mmCIF file of C-alpha atoms and ligand atoms in Angstrom:
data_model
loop_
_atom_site.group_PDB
_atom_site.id
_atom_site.type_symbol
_atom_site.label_atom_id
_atom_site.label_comp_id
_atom_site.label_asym_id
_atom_site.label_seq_id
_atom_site.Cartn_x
_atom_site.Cartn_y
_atom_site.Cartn_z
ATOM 1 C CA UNK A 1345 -9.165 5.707 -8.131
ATOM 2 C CA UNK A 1346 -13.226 5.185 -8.330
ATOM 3 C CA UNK A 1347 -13.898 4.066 -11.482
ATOM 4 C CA UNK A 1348 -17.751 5.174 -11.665
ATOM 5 C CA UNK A 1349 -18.670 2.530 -14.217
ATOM 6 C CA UNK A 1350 -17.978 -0.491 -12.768
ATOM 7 C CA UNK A 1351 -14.513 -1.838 -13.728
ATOM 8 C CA UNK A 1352 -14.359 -5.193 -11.622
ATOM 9 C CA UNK A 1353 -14.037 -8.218 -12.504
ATOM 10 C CA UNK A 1354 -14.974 -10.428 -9.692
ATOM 11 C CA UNK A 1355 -16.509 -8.860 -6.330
ATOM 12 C CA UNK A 1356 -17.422 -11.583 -4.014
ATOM 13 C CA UNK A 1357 -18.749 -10.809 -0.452
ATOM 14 C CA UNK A 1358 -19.726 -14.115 1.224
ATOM 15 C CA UNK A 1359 -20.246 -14.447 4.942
ATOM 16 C CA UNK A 1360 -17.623 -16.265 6.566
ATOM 17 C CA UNK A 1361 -18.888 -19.594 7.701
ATOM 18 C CA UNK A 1362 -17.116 -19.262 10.571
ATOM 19 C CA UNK A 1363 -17.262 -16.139 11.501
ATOM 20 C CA UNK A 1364 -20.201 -14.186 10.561
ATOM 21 C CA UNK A 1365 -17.662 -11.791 9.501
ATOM 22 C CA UNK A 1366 -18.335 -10.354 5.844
ATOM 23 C CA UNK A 1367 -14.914 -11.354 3.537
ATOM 24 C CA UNK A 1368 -14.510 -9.023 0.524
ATOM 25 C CA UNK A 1369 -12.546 -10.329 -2.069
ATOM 26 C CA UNK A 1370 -12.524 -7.363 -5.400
ATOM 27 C CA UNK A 1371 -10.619 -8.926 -8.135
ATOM 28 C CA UNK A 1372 -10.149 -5.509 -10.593
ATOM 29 C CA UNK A 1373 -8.712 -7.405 -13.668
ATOM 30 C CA UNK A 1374 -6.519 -10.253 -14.773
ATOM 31 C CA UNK A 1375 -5.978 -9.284 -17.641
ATOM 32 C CA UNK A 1376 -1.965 -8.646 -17.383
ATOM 33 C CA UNK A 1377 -1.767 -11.603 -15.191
ATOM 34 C CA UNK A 1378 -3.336 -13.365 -11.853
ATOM 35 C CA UNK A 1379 -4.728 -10.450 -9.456
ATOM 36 C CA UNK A 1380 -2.648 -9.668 -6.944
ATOM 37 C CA UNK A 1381 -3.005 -7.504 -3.404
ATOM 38 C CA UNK A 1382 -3.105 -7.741 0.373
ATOM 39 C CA UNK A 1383 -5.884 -9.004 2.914
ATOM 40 C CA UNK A 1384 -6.979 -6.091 4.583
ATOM 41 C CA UNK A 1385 -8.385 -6.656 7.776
ATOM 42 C CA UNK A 1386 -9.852 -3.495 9.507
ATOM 43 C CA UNK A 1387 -12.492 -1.635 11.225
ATOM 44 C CA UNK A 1388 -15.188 0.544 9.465
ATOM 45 C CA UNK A 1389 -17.971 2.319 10.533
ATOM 46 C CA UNK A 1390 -20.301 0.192 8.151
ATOM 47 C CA UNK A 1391 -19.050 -3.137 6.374
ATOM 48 C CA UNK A 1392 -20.375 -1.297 2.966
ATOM 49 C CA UNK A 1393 -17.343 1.261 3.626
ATOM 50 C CA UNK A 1394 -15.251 -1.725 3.445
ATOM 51 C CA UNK A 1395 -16.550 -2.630 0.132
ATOM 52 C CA UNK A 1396 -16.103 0.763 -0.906
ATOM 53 C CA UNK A 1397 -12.578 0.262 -0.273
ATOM 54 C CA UNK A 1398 -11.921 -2.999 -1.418
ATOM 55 C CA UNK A 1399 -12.831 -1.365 -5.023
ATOM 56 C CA UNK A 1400 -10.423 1.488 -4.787
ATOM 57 C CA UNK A 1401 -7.852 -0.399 -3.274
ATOM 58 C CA UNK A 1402 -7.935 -3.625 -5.859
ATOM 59 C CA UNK A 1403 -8.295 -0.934 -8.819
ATOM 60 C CA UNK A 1404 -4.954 0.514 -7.221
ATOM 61 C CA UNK A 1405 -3.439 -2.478 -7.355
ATOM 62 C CA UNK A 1406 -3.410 -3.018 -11.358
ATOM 63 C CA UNK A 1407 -2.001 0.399 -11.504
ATOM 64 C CA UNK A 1408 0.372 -0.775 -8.526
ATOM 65 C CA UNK A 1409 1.656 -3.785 -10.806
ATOM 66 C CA UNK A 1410 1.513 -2.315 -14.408
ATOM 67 C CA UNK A 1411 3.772 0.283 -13.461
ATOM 68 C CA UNK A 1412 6.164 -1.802 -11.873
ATOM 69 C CA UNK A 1413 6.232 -4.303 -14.902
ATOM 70 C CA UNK A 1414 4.637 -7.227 -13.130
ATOM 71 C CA UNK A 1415 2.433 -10.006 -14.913
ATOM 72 C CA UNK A 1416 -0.220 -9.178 -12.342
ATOM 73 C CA UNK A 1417 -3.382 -7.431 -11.727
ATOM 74 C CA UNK A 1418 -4.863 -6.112 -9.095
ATOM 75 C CA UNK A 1419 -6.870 -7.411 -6.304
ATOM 76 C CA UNK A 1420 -7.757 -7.065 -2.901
ATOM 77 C CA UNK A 1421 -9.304 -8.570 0.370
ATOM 78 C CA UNK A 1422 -10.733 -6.499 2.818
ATOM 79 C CA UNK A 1423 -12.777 -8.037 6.287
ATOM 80 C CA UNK A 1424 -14.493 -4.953 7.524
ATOM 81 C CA UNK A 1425 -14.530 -5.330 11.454
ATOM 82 C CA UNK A 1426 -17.817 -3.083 12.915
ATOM 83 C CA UNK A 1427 -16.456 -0.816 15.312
ATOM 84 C CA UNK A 1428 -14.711 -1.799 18.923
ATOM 85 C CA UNK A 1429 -15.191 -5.767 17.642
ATOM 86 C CA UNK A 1430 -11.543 -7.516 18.942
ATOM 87 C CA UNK A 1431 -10.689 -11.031 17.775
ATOM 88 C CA UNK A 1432 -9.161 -13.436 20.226
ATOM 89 C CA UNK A 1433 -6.496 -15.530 18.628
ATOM 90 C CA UNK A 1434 -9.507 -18.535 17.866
ATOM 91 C CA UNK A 1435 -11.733 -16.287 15.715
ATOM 92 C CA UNK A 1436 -8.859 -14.890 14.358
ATOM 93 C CA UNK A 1437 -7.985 -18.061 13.104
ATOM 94 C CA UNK A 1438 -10.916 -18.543 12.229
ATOM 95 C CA UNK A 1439 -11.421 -15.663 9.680
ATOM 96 C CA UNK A 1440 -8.142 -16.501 7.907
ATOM 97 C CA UNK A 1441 -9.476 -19.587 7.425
ATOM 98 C CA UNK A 1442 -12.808 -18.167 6.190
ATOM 99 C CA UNK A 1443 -10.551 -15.445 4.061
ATOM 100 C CA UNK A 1444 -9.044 -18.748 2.689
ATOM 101 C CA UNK A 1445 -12.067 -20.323 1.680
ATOM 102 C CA UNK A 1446 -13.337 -17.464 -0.212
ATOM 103 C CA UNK A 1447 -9.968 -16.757 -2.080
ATOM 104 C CA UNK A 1448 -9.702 -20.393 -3.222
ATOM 105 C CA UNK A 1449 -13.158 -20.351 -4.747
ATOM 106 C CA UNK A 1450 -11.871 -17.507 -7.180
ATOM 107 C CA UNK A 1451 -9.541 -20.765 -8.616
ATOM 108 C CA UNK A 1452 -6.007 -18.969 -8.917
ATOM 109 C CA UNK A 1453 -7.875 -15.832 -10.542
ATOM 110 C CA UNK A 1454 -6.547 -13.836 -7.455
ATOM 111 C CA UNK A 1455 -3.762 -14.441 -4.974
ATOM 112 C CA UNK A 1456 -3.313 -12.627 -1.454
ATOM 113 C CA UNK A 1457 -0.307 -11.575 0.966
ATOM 114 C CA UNK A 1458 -0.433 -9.317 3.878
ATOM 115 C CA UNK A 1459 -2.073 -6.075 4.430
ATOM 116 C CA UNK A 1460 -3.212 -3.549 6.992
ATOM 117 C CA UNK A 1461 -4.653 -5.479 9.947
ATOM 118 C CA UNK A 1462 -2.677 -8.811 8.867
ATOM 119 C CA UNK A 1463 1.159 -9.954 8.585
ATOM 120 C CA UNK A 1464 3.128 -12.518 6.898
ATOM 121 C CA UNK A 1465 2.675 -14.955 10.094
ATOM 122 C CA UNK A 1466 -0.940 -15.161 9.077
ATOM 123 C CA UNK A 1467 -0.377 -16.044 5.830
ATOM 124 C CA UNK A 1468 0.271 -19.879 6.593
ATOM 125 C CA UNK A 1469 -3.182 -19.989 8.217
ATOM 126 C CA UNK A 1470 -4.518 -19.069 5.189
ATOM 127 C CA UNK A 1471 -2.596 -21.294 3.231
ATOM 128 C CA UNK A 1472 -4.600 -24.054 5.321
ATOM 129 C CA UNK A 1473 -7.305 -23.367 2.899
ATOM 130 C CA UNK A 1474 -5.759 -22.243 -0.036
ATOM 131 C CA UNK A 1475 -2.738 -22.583 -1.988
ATOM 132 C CA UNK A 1476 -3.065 -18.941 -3.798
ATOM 133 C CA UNK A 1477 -0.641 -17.055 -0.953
ATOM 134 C CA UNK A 1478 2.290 -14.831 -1.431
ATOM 135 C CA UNK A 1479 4.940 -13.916 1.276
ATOM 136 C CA UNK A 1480 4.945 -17.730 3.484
ATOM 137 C CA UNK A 1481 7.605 -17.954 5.032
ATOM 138 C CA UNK A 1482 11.263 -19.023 3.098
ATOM 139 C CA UNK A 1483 11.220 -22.483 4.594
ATOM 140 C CA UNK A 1484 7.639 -22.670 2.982
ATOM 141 C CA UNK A 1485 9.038 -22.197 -0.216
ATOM 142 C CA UNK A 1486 7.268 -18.133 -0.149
ATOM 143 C CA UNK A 1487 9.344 -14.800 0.437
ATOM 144 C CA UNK A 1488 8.462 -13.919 3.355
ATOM 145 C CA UNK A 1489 7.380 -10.550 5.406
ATOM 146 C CA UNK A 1490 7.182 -8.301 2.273
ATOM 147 C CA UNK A 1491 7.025 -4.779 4.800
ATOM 148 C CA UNK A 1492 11.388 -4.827 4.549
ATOM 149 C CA UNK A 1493 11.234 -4.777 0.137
ATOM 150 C CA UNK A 1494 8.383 -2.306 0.009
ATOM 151 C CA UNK A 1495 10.412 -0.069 2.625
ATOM 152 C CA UNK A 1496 13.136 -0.571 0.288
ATOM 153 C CA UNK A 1497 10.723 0.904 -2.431
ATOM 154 C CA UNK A 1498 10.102 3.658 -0.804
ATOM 155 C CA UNK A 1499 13.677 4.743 0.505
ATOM 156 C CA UNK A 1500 14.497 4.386 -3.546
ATOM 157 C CA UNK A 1501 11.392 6.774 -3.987
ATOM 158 C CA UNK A 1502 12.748 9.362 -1.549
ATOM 159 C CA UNK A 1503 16.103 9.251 -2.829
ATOM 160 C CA UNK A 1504 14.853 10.565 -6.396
ATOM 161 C CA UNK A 1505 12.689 13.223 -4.670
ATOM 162 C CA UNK A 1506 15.005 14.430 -1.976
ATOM 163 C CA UNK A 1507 18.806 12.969 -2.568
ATOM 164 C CA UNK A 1508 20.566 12.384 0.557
ATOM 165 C CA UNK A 1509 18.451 11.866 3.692
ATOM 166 C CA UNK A 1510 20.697 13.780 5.995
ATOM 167 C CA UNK A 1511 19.725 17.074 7.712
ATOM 168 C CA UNK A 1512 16.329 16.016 5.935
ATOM 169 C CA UNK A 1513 13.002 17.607 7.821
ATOM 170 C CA UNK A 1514 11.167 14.489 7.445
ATOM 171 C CA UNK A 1515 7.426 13.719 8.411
ATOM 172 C CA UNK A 1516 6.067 10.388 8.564
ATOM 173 C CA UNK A 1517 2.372 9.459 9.631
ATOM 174 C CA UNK A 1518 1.813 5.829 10.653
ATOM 175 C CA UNK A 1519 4.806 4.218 12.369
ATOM 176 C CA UNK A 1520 2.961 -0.010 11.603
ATOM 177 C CA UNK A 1521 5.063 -2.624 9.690
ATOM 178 C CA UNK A 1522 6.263 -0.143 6.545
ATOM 179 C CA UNK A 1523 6.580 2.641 8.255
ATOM 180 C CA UNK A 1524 8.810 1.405 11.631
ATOM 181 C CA UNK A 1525 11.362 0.284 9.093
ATOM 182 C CA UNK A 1526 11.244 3.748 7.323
ATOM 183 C CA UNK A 1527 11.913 5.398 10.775
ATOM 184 C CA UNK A 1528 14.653 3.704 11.592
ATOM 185 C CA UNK A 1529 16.552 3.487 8.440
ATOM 186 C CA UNK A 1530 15.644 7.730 8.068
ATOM 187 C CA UNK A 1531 17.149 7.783 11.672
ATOM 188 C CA UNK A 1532 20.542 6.200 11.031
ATOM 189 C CA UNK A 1533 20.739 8.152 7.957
ATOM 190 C CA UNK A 1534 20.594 11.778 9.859
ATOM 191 C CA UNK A 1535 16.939 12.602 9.245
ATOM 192 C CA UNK A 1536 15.205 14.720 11.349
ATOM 193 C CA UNK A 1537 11.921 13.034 12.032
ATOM 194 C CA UNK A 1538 8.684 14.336 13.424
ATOM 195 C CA UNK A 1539 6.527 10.947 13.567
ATOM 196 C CA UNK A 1540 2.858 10.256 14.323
ATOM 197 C CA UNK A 1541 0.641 6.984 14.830
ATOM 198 C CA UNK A 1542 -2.869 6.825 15.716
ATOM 199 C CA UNK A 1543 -1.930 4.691 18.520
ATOM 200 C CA UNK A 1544 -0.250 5.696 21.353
ATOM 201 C CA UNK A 1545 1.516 2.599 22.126
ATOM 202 C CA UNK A 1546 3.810 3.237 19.777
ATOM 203 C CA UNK A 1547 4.998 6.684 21.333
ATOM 204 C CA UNK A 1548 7.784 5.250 23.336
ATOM 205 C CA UNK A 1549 9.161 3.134 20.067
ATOM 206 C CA UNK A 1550 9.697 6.546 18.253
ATOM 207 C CA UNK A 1551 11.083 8.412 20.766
ATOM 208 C CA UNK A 1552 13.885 6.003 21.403
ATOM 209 C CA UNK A 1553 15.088 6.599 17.718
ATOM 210 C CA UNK A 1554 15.624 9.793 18.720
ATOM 211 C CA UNK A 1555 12.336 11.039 16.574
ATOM 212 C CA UNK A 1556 9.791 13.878 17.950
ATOM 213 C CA UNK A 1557 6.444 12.378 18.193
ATOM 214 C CA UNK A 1558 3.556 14.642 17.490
ATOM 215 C CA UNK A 1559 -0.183 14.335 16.254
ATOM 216 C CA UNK A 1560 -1.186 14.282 13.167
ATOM 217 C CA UNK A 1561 -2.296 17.197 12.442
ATOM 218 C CA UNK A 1562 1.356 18.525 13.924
ATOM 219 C CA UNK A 1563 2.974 16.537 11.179
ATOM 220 C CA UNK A 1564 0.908 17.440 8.325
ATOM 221 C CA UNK A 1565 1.424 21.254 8.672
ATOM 222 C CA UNK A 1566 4.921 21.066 9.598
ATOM 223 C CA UNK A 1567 7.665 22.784 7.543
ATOM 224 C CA UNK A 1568 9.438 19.423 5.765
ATOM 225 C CA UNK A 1569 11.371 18.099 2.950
ATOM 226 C CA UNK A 1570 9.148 15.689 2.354
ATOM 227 C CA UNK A 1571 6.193 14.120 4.032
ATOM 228 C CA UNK A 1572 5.674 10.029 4.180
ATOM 229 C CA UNK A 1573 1.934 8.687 4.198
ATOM 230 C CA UNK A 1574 2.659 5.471 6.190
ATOM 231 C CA UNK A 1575 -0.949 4.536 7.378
ATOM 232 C CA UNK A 1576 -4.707 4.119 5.609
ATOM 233 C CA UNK A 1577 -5.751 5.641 2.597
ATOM 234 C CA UNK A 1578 -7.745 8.697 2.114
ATOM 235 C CA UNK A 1579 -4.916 11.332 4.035
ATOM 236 C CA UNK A 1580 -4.436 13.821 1.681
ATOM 237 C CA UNK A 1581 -8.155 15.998 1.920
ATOM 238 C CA UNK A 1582 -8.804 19.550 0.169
ATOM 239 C CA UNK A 1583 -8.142 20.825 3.882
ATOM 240 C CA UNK A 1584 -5.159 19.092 4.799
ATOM 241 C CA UNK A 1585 -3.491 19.964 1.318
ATOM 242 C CA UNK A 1586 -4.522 23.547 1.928
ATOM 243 C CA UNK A 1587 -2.371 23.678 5.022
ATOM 244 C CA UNK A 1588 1.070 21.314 3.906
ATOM 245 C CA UNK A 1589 3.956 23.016 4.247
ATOM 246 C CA UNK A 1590 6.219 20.176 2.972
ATOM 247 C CA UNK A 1591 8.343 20.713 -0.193
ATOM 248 C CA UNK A 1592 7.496 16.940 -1.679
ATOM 249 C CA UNK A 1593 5.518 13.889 -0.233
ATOM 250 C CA UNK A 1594 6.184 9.968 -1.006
ATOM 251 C CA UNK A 1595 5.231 7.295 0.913
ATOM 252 C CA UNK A 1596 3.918 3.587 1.006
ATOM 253 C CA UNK A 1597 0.204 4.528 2.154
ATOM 254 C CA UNK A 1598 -2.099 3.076 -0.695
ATOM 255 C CA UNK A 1599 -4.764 5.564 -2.028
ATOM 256 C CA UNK A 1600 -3.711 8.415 -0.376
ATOM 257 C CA UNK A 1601 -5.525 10.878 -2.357
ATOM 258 C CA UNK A 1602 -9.123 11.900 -0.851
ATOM 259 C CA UNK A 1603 -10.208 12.050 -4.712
ATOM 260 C CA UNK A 1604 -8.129 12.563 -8.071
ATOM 261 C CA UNK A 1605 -8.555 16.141 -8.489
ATOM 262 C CA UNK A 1606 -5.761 16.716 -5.377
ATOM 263 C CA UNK A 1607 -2.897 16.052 -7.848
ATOM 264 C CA UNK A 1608 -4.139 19.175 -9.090
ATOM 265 C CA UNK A 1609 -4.121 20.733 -5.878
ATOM 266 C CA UNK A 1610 -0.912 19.499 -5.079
ATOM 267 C CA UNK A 1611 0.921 20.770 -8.330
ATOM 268 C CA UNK A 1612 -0.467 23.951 -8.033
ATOM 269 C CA UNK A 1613 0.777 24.328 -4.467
ATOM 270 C CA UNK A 1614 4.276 23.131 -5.859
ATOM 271 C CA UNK A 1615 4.320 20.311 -3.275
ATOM 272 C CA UNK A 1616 6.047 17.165 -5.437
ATOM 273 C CA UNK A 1617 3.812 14.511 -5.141
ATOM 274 C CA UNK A 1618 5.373 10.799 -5.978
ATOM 275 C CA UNK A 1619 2.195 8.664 -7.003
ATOM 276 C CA UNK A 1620 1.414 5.801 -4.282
ATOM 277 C CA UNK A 1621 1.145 2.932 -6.572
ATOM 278 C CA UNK A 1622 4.683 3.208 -7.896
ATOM 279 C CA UNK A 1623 5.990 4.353 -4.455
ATOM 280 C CA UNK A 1624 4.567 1.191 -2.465
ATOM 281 C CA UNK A 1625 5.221 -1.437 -4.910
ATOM 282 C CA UNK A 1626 8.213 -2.510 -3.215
ATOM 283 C CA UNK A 1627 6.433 -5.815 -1.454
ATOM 284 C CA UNK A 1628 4.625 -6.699 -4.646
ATOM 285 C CA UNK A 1629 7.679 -6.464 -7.038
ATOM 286 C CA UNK A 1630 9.634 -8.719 -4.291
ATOM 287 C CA UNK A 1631 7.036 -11.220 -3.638
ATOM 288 C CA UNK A 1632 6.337 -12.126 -7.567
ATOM 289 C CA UNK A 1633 10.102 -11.423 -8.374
ATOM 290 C CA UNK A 1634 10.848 -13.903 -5.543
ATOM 291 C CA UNK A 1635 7.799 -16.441 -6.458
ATOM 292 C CA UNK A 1636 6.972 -16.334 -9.530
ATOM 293 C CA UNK A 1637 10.581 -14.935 -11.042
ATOM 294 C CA UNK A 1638 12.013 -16.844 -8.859
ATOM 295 C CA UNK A 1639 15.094 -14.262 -8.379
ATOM 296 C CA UNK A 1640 17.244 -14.405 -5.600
ATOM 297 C CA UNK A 1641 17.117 -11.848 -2.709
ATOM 298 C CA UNK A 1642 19.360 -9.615 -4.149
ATOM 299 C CA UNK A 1643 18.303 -9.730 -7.312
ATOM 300 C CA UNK A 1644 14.878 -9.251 -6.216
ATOM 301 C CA UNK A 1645 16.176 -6.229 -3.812
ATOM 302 C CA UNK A 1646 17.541 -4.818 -7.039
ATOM 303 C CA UNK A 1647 14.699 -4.628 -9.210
ATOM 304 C CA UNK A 1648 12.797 -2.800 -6.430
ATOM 305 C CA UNK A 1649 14.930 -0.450 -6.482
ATOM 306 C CA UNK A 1650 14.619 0.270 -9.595
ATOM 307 C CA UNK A 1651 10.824 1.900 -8.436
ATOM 308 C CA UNK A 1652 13.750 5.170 -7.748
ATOM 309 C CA UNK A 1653 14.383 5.048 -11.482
ATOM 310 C CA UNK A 1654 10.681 4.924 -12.962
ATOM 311 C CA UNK A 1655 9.776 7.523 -10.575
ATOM 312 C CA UNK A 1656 12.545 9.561 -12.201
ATOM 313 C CA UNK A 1657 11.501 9.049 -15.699
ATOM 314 C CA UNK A 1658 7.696 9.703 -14.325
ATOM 315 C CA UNK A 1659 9.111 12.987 -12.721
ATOM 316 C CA UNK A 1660 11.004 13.780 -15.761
ATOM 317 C CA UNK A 1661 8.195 12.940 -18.273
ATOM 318 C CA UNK A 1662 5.769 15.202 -16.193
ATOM 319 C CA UNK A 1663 8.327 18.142 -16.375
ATOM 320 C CA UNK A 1664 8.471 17.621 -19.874
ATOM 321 C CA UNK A 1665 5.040 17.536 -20.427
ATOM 322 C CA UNK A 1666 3.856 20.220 -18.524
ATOM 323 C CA UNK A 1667 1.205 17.947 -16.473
ATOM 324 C CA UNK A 1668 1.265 16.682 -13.093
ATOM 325 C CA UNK A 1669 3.332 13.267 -11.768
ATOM 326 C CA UNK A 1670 -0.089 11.991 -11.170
ATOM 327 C CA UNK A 1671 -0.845 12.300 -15.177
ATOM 328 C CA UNK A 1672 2.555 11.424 -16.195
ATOM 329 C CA UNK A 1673 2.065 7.882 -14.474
ATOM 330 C CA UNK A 1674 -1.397 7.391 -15.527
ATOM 331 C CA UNK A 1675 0.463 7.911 -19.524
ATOM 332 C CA UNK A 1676 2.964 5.434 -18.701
ATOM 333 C CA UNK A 1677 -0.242 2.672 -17.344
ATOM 334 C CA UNK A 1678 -2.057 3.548 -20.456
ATOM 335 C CA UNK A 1679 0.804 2.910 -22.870
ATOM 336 C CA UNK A 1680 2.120 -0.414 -20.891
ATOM 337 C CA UNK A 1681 -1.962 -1.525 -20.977
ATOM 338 C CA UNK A 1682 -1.528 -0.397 -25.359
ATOM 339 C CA UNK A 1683 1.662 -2.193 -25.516
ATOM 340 C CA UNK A 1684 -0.226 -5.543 -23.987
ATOM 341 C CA UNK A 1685 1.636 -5.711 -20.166
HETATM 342 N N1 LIG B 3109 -0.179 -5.337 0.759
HETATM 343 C C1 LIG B 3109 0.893 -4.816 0.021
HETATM 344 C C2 LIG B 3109 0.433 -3.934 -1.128
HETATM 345 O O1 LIG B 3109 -0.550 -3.235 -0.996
HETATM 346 C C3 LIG B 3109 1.947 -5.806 -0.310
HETATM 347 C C4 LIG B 3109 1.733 -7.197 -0.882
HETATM 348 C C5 LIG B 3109 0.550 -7.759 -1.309
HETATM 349 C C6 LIG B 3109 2.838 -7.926 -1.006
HETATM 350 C C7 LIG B 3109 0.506 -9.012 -1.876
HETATM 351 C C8 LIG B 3109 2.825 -9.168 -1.548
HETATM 352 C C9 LIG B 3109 1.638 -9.727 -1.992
HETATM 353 O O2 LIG B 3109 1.035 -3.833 -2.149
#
């Protein structure tokens, strides 16, 4: 969340010399470790929104990678695209390369990896410029596409919220890298999916798992187990919480409160509500494991599970306590930060 004092580190917004384009790079704090986070690359009604984001989403980040026990902070990139702009394949290139630029002048103070907007094929093309890149390909010597280990995160998630998946009433919203792989794993396992995307494209992909699309708006007042925020930040509004009818909701969707104060909300409505920095840290804890542990796949696989088993002792620590989930984590950050992680 929005500090109001400012908390950052390092913002740099420099205009791509190639591009024009404005690259973002909010480095929120080393001070467990290098900065880590995705390179966001998105449109926005005004590049300042994109700023605006990059600060929420790089402060998420450290919360993102205390929790999960990594020697990291957190950071993020963020290229604000103005409205309607498309990039051919040349400027796209392009702007990694300018993204590049601008992450190697913060000297190994922040590394990236793929985001909203980007994927793990682009991160080679940023690696032309700079050598501070998680998730290259294996042959590269990097771990590759991180979207299968945070899915992974998030199934372990679900399973301490909601046991077994099958029979489940699930909702997801946003059906991109993440949340595909969510689908179809929540298929297989005998959930009963009701699935929307912002793009319509992507209709025909759910349907043939044998999942009921719907809008939105469908999904987020639909009676479910549990709801999964799969797309951009921001979801979960006073209004939209007002009208959930969904027992629990976990999902990899960074920031998915409109503002703090909807934990509140949430806990009074009795909806369960699995904090989004533990419950997405599934590419991040695979990537460094990977990279900087360097663990083997399973291994790796293993110790994102265990995001199931700090969610439980979150869960179980905010029974205890008498406070929300939402709290409960933010006590576990403040005594890792204490204890010098
Ligand atoms: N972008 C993802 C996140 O928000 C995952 C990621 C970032 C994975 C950086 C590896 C490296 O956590």
């Amino acid at each position: 969340m929005v500090n109001p004092d400012f908390a950052h580190e390092d913002v740099v917004v420099r205009r791509g010399r190639r591009t024009g384009l404005p690259v973002i790079v909010a480095v929120h704090s080393t001070a467990p470790g290098p900065a880590l986070g995705g390179c966001r690359v998105l449109h926005y009604p005004v590049w300042t929104d994109g700023l605006a984001d990059a600060l929420r989403l790089s402060a998420a980040m450290t919360d993102k990678s205390v929790i999960a026990g990594l020697r990291h902070g957190g950071g993020k990139t963020v290229v604000p695209l103005p409205p309607g702009a498309e990039l051919d394949a040349r400027r796209r290139r392009n702007l990694l390369h300018d993204i590049g630029d601008v992450i190697d002048g913060l000297g190994g103070r922040y590394f990236t990896g793929p985001d909203v907007g980007t994927s793990a094929g682009d991160m080679p093309v940023v690696a032309e410029r700079t050598a501070n890149v998680f998730c290259l390909p294996r042959e590269a010597g990097g771990s590759g596409d991180s979207s299968p280990a945070t899915a992974e995160g998030v199934l372990a998630a679900l399973r301490t919220v909601c046991g077994d998946f099958d029979g489940r009433a699930v909702g997801l919203v946003g059906f991109g890298h993440v949340g595909s792989i969510l689908a179809r794993e929540l298929a297989s396992a005998g959930a009963r999916l009701t699935i929307s995307d912002a793009d319509p494209g992507r209709r025909a992909g759910i349907e043939a798992l044998g999942a009921r699309w719907a809008s939105t708006e469908e999904v987020l007042t639909a009676e479910l187990d549990v709801l999964i925020p799969a797309a951009v930040g921001g979801m979960l509004t006073d209004e939209v919480v007002a009208g959930l009818r969904c027992a629990a909701i976990a999902g990899p969707a960074n920031n998915q409160l409109a503002h703090p104060g909807i934990a509140d909300r949430l806990h009074e409505r009795g909806i369960l509500w699995a904090p989004d920095f533990l419950v997405s840290a599934g590419g991040v804890v695979y990537a460094s494991g990977v990279e900087v542990d360097l663990l083997g796949h399973e291994e790796a696989i293993a110790r994102v599970r265990g995001i199931g088993d700090t969610l439980a002792e979150v869960l179980a620590a905010a029974e205890r306590d008498a406070i929300t989930p939402y709290a409960a984590a933010r006590r576990r950050i403040e005594g890792l930060v204490a204890a010098g992680r």
